[in-house]
Coordinates of C-alpha atoms in Angstrom, one line a residue:
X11 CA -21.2 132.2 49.2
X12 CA -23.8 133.3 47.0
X13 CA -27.4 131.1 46.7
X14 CA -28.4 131.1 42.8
X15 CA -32.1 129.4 43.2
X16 CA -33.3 127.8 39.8
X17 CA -36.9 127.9 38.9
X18 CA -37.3 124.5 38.9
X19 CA -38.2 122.4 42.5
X20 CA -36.3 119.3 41.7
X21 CA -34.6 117.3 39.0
X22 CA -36.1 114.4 37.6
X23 CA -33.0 113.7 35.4
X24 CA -33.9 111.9 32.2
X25 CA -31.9 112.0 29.3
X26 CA -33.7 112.2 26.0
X27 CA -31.8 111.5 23.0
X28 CA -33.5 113.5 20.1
X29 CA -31.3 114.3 17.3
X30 CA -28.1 114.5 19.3
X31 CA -29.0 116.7 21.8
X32 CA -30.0 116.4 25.8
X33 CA -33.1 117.6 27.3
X34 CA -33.9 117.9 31.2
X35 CA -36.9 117.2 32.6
X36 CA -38.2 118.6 35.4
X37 CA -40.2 117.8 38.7
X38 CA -41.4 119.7 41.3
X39 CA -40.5 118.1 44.7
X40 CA -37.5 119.4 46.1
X41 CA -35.0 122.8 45.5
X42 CA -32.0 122.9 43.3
X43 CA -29.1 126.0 43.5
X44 CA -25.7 126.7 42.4
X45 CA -23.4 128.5 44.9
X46 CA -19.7 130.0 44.1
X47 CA -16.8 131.4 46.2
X48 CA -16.1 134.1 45.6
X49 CA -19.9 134.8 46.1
X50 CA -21.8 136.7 42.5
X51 CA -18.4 138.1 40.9
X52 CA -15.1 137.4 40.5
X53 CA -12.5 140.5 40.7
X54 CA -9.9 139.5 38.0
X55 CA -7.1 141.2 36.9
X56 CA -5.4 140.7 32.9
X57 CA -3.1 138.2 32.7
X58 CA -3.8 136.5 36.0
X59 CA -5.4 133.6 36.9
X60 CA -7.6 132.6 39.8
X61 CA -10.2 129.8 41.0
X62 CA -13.4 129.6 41.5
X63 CA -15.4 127.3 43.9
X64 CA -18.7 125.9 43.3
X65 CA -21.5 124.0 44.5
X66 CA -24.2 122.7 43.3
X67 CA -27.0 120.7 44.7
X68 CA -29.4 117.5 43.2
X69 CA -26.4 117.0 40.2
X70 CA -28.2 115.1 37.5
X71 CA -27.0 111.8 36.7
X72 CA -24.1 111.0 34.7
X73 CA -23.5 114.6 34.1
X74 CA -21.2 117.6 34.3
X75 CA -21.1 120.9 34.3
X76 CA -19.5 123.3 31.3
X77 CA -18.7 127.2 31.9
X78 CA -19.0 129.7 29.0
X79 CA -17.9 133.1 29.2
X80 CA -19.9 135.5 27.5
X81 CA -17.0 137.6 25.9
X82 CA -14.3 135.5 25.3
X83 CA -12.4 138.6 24.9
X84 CA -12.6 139.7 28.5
X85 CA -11.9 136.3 30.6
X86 CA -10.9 133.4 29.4
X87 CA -12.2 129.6 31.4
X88 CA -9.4 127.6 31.5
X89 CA -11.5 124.5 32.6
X90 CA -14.7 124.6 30.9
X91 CA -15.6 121.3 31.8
X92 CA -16.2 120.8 35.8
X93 CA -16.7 117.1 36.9
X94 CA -18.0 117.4 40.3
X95 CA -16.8 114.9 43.4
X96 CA -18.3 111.7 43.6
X97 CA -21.3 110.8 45.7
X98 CA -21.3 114.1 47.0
X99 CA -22.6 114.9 50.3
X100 CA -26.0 115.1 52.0
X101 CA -26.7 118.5 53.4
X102 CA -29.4 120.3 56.3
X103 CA -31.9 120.5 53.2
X104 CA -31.9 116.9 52.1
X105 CA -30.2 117.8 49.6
X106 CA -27.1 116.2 47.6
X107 CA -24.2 118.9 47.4
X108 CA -21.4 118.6 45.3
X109 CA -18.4 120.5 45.0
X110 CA -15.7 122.0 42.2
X111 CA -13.7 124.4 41.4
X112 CA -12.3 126.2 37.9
X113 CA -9.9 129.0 36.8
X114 CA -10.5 131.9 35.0
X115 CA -7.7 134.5 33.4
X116 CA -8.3 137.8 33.1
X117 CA -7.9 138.9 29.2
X118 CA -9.1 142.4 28.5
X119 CA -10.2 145.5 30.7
X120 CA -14.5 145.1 30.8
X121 CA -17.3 143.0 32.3
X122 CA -18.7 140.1 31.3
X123 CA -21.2 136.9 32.7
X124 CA -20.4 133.0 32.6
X125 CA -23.0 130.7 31.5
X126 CA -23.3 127.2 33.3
X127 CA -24.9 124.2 31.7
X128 CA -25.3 120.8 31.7
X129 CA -24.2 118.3 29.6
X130 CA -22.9 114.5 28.8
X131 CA -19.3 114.1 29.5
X132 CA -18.6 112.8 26.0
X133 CA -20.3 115.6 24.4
X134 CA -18.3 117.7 21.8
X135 CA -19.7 121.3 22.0
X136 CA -23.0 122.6 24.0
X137 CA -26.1 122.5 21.8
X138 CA -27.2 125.8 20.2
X139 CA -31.1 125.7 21.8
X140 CA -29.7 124.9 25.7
X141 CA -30.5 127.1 28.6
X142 CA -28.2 128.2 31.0
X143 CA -28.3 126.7 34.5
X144 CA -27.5 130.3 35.8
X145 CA -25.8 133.0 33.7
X146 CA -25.7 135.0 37.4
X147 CA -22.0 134.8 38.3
X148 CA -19.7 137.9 36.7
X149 CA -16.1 138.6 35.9
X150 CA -15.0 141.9 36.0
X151 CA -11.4 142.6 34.7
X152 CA -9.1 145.2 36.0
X153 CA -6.3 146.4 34.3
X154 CA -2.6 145.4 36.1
X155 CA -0.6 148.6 37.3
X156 CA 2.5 148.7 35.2
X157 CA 5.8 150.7 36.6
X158 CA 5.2 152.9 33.3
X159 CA 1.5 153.4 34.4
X160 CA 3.5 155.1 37.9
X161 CA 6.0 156.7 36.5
X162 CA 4.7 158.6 33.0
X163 CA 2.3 161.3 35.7
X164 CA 5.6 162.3 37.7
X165 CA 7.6 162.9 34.5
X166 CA 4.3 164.5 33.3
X167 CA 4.2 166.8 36.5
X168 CA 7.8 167.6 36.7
X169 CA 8.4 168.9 32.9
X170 CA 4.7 170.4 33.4
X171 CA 5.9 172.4 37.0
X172 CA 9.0 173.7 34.9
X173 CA 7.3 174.7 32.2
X174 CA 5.1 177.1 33.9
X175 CA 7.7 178.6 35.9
X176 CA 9.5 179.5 32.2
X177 CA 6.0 181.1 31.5
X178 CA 5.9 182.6 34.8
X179 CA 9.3 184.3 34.0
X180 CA 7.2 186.3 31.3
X181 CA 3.7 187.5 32.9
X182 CA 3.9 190.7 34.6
X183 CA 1.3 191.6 37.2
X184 CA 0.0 194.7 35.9
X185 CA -0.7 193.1 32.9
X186 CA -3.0 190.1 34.9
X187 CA -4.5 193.1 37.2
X188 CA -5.8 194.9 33.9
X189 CA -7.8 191.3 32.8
X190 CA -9.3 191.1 35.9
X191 CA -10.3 194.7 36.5
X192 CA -11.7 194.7 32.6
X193 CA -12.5 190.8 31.8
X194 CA -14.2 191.1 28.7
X195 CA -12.1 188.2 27.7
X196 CA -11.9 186.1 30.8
X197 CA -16.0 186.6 31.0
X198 CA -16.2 185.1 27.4
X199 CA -13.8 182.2 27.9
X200 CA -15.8 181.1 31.1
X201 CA -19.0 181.1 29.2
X202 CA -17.9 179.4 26.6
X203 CA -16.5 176.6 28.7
X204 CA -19.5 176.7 31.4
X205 CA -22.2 177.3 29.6
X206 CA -21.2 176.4 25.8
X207 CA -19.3 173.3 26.4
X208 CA -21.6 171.1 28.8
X209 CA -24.4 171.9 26.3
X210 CA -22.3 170.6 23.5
X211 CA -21.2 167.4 25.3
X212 CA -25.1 166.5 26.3
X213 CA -26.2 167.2 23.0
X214 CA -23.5 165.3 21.4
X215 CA -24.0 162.0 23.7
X216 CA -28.1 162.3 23.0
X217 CA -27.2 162.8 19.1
X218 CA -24.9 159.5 18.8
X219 CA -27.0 157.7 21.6
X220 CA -24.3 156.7 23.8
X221 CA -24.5 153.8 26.8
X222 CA -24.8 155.4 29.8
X223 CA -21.0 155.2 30.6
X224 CA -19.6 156.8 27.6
X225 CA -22.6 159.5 27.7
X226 CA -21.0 160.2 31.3
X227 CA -17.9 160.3 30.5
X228 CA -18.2 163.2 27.8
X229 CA -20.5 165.2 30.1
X230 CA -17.7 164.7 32.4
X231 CA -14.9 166.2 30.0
X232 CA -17.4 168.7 28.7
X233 CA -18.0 170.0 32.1
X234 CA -14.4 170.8 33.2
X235 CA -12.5 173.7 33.5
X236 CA -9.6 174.8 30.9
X237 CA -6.3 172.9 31.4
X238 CA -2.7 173.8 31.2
X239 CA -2.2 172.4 27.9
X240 CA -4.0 175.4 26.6
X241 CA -1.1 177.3 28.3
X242 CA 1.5 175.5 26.5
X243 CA -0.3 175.8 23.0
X244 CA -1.2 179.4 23.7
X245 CA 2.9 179.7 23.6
X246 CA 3.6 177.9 20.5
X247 CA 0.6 179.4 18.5
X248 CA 1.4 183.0 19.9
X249 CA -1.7 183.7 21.7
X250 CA -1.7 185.7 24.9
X251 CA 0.1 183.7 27.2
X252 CA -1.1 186.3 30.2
X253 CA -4.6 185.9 29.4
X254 CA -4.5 182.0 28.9
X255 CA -3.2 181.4 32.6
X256 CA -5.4 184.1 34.0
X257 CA -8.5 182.2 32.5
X258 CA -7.1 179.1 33.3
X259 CA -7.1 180.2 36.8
X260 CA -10.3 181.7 36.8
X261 CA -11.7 178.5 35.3
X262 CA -10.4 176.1 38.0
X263 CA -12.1 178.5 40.4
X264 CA -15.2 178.9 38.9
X265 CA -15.3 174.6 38.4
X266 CA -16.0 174.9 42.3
X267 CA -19.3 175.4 41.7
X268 CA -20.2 175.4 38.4
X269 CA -18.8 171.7 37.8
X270 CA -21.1 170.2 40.2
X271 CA -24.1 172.1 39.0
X272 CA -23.6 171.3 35.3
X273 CA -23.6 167.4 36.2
X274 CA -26.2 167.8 38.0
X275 CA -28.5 169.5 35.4
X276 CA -27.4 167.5 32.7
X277 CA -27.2 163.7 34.3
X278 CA -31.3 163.8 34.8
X279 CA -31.9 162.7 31.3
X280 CA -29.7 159.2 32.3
X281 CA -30.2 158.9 35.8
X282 CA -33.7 159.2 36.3
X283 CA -33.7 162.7 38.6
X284 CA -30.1 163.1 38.5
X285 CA -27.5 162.5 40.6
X286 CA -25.7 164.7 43.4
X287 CA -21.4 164.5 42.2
X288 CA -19.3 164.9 44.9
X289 CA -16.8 168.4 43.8
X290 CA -13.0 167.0 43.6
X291 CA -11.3 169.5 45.6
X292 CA -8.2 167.8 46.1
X293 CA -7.8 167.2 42.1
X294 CA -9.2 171.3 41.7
X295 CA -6.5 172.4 44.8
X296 CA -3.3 170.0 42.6
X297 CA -4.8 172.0 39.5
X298 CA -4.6 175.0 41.3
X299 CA -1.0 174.4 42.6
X300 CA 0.3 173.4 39.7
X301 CA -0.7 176.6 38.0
X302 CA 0.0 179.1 41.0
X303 CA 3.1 177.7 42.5
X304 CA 5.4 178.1 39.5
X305 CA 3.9 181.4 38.5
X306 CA 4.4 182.8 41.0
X307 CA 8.1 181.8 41.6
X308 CA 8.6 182.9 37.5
X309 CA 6.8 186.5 38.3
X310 CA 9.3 186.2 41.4
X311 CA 12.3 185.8 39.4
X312 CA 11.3 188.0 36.5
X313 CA 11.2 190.6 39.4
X314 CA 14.6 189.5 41.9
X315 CA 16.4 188.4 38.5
X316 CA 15.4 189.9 35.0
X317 CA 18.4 188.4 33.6
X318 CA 17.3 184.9 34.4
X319 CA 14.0 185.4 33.4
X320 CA 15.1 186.3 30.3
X321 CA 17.3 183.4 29.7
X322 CA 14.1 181.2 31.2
X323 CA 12.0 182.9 28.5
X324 CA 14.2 181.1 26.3
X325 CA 13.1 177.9 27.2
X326 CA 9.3 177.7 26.9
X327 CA 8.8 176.3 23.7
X328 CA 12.0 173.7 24.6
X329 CA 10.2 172.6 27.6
X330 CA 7.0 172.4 25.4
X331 CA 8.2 171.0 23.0
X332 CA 9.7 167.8 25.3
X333 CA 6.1 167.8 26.9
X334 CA 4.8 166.9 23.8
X335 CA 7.2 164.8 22.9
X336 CA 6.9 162.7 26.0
X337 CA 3.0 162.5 26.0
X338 CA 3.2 161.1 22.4
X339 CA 5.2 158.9 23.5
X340 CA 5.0 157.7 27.0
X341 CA 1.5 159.1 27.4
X342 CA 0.4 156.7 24.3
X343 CA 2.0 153.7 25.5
X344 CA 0.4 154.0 29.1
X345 CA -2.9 154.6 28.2
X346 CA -2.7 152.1 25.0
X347 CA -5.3 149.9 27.0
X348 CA -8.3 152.1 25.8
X349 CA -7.8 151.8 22.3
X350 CA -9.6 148.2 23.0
X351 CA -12.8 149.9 24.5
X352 CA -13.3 152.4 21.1
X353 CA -15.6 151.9 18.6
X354 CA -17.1 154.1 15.9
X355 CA -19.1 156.5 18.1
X356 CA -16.4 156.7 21.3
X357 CA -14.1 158.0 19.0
X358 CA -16.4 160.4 16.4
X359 CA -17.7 162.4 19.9
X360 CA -14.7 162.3 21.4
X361 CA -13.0 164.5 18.6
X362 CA -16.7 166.8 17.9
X363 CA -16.6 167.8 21.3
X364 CA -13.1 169.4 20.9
X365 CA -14.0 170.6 17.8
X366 CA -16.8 172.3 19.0
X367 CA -15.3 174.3 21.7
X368 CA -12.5 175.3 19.8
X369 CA -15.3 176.6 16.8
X370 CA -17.3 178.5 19.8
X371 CA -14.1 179.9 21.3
X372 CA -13.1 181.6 17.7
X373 CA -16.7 182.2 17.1
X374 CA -17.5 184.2 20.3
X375 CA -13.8 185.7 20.0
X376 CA -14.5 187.3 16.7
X377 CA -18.3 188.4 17.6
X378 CA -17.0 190.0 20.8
X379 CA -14.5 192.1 18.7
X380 CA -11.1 190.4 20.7
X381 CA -8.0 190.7 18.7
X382 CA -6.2 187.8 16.9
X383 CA -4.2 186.6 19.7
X384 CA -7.0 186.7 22.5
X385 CA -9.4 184.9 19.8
X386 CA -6.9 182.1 19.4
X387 CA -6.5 182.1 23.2
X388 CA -10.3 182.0 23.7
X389 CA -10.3 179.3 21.3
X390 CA -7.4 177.2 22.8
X391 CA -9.2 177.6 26.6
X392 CA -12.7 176.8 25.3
X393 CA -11.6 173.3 23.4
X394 CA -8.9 171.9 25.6
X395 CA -10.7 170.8 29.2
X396 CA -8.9 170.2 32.1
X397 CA -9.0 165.8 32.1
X398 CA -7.3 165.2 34.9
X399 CA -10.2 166.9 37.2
X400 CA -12.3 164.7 34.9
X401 CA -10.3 162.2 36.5
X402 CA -10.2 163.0 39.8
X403 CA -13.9 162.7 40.1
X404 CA -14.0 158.9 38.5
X405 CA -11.4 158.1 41.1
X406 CA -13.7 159.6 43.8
X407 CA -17.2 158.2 42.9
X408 CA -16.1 154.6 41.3
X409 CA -14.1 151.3 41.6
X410 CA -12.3 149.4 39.4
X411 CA -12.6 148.0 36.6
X412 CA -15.4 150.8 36.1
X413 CA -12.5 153.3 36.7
X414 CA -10.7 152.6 34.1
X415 CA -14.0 151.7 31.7
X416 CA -15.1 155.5 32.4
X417 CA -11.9 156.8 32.1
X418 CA -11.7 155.9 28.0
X419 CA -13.8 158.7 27.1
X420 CA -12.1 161.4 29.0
X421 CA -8.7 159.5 27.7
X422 CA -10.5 159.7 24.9
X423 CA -11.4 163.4 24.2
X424 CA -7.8 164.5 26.2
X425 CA -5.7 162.6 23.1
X426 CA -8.4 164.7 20.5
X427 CA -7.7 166.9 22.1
X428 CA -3.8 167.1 22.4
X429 CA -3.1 165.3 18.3
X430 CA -5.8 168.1 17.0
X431 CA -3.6 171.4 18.6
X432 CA -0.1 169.7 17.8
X433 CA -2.0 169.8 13.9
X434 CA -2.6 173.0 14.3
X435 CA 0.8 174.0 15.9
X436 CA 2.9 172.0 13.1
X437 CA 0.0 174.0 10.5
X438 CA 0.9 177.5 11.8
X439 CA 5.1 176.6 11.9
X440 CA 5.1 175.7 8.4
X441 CA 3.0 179.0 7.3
X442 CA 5.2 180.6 9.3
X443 CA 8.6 179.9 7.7
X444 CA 6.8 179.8 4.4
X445 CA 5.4 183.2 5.0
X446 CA 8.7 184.7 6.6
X447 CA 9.0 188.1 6.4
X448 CA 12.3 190.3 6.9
X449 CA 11.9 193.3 8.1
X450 CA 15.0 196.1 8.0
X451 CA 14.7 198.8 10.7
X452 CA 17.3 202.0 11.0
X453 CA 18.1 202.8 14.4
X454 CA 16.7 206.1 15.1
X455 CA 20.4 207.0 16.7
X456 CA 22.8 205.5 13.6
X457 CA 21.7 204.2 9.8
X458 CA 23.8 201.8 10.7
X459 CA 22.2 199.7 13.3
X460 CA 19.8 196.6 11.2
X461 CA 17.5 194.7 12.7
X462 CA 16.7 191.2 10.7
X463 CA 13.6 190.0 12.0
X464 CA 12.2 186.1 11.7
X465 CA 9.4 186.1 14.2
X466 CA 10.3 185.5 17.5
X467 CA 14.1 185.2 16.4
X468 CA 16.0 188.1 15.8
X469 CA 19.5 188.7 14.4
X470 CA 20.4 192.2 15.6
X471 CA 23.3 194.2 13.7
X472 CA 24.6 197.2 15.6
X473 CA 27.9 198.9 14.9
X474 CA 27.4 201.7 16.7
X475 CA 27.8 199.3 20.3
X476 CA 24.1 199.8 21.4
X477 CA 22.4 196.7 22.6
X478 CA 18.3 197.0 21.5
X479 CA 16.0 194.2 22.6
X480 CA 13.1 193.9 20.3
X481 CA 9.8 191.7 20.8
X482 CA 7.0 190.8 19.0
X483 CA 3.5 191.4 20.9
X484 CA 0.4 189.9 19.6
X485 CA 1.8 190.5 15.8
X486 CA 3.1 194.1 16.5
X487 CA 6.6 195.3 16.9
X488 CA 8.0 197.3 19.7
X489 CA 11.7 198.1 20.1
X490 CA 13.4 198.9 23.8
X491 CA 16.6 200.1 23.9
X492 CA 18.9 199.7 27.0
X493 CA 22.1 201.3 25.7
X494 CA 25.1 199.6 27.5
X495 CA 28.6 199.7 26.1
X496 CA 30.0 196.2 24.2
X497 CA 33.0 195.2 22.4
X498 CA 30.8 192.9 20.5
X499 CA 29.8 194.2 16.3
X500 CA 26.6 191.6 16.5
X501 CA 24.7 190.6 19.4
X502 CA 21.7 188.9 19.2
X503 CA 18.5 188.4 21.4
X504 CA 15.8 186.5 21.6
X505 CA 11.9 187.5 23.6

């Protein structure tokens, strides 16, 4: 039970008519106080309801007691009016101490205070001048756990684990061993995202003067590591797919030590000295995992089985495609709840901050002389941050409802994040058929053998029983012939 003392000593209850409304006067002899169970806040959840007790000593006569909330929005007071018992009862202080109880039902995800005061029974409304009793007791309102809520990350994690095994099927470790030997590229990506991107997100949240939470929030984001949607983008906008996962990993790696320090530099200018941030290591090893695992058994079955790698090759931009697909759907409908927390500023930073990496990515891509493909793979790692590490850390430091509260911004700047590539991706589709190309190549063995080629499709034409994989690299076109004997005129492959 929680002891609200008043300023006042004692009650000297008079009631003053003037104009309609009731005054209180006010002795000093004795103490007055308000007590609730549960003690000085109420853990709601939306749509439940749930009671409050209170007590309050020296009632003033012919009185009772009304409860406001302060966002109607948030929690709703089902009886607004308490009559308290009786006579009540005469406790160790001397003291008359009466008893009640109300409901409140949780509305909306957020915080907010209920305001006590006295009035007549008979009275209509509480006048506009009164003071609260107390204004001391809070409601906070957690969100209830729907079987969606549960079931949208497994489905996310699942399609997520097969899609990097299809991408797996395609990376070749020679090809990862010359990025790390000579990482020009990996070097710019991580100081884009390490150095570029936490600047960006404090300067952002001191621009738009944020409230602490949502100024946390987008340091949060801003300070995370590339995530695998980057992979999948880097895949359907044909950037390099080898040097998107190497960064990625590189990234998570790095957000061992730079993630923490970042935080810490930047939170001094809202917490007074800053604050030491626990690292996530579980959510940075599931990161990890996620990304290593199913490489590796792709790069396992692009060595045991190049046939099935081939055929998983296939079905990247399927399994991409159904990722999206199901995050626009699903995704939206489970995270729907934060579209009540936005307003004007939540969302205009949460899409800059995107924005702005995928600017410095392109930006430090062209400066640093990286071709096309790694510039739009610099530029895809730099703007898309790894939210669910973002996540991980909330979960760590903070309860609900403040869990979900300083989760909207990272929600936030993850679904700018996601709507802006799929722009991009539908963008770059459209040019591409619009700007298709058919190119006719002879076979160096017969002038009959013609290659039609639509980007990554390709209709091959051989009558002289040759089979000839072709592939487009970063915008160039190499040929590979592994002569083998058909009965097929047309056979047709796709890389």
């Amino acid at each position: 039970m929680m002891s609200v003392k008043l300023d006042t000593r004692m009650f000297l209850f008079a009631v003053l008519i003037s104009n309609g409304v009731y005054h209180l006067s006010v002795a000093e002899d004795t103490k007055s106080r308000v007590e609730f169970d549960p003690s000085d806040t109420l853990n709601a959840v939306e749509g439940k309801i749930q009671h409050v007790s209170v007590n309050y000593s020296s009632l003033p006569y012919d009185m009772v007691m009304r409860v406001v909330p302060s966002q109607h929005s948030i929690a709703e007071v089902l009886d607004t009016v308490i009559y308290l018992d009786g006579d009540g009862v005469v406790n160790s202080d001397g003291l008359t101490s009466h008893n009640a109880s109300f409901r409140v039902r949780g509305v909306l995800l957020g915080k907010t205070t209920l305001n006590f005061y006295f009035s007549k029974p008979d009275d209509s409304e509480i006048p506009k001048n009164d003071t609260p009793v107390t204004s001391d007791f809070q409601v906070w309102v957690a969100r209830q756990v729907r079987i969606v809520d549960q079931i949208f990350p497994i489905v996310i994690v699942i399609v997520l684990f097969a899609n990097t095994c299809t991408m797996g099927c395609k990376l070749e470790w020679t090809v990862i061993k010359s990025l790390l030997v000579r990482p020009a590229s990996v070097t710019i990506g991580s100081c884009c995202q390490f150095i570029g991107m936490p600047l960006f997100a404090f300067a952002i949240a001191v621009a738009f003067s944020l409230p602490n939470e949502s100024a946390f929030g987008l340091l949060l984001i801003g300070c995370c590591p590339g995530g695998g949607l980057s992979n999948i983008f880097s895949v359907l906008l044909d950037g390099d797919l080898t040097l998107s996962i190497t960064m990625t990993f590189c990234s998570t790696i790095l957000a061992l030590g730079m993630m923490p320090l970042n935080l810490f530099v930047y939170s001094h200018y809202w917490t007074n000295g800053g604050k030491r941030f626990p690292v996530p290591y579980i959510s940075i090893i599931v990161s990890l995992a996620l990304l290593c695992i199913p490489v590796g058994i792709g790069m396992t079955i692009r060595h045991f089985r190049p046939l099935w790698a081939k055929r998983g090759i296939t079905l990247i931009r399927p399994f991409g495609i159904t990722l999206i697909v199901i995050a626009l759907t699903t995704g939206v409908y489970s995270n729907l709840y934060i579209m009540y927390q936005w307003n004007v500023a939540v969302v205009a930073t949460s899409c800059l901050l995107p924005f702005a990496g995928f600017a410095l990515g392109a930006i430090c891509g062209t400066v640093f002389k990286r071709d096309w493909s790694k510039t739009k793979t610099i530029c895809l790692e730099t703007g898309i941050q790894n939210s669910a590490l973002a996540m991980g850390l909330i979960q760590i430091m903070y309860d609900q409802p403040d869990r979900d509260l300083l989760s909207v911004m990272p929600l936030t700047c993850g679904m700018a994040q996601f709507i802006s590539t799929i722009v991009a991706y539908v963008i770059y589709f459209i040019y591409r058929k619009c700007s298709k190309k058919k190119i006719i190549l002879r076979s160096s063995k017969s002038d009959d053998t013609n290659i039609i080629l639509d980007h990554d499709e390709l209709d091959i034409e051989d009558t002289n029983s040759a089979k000839t994989m072709v592939s487009v690299v970063s915008g160039n076109l190499t040929t590979e012939n592994d002569v083998a004997p058909s009965t097929e005129s047309k056979d047709t492959a796709n890389h």
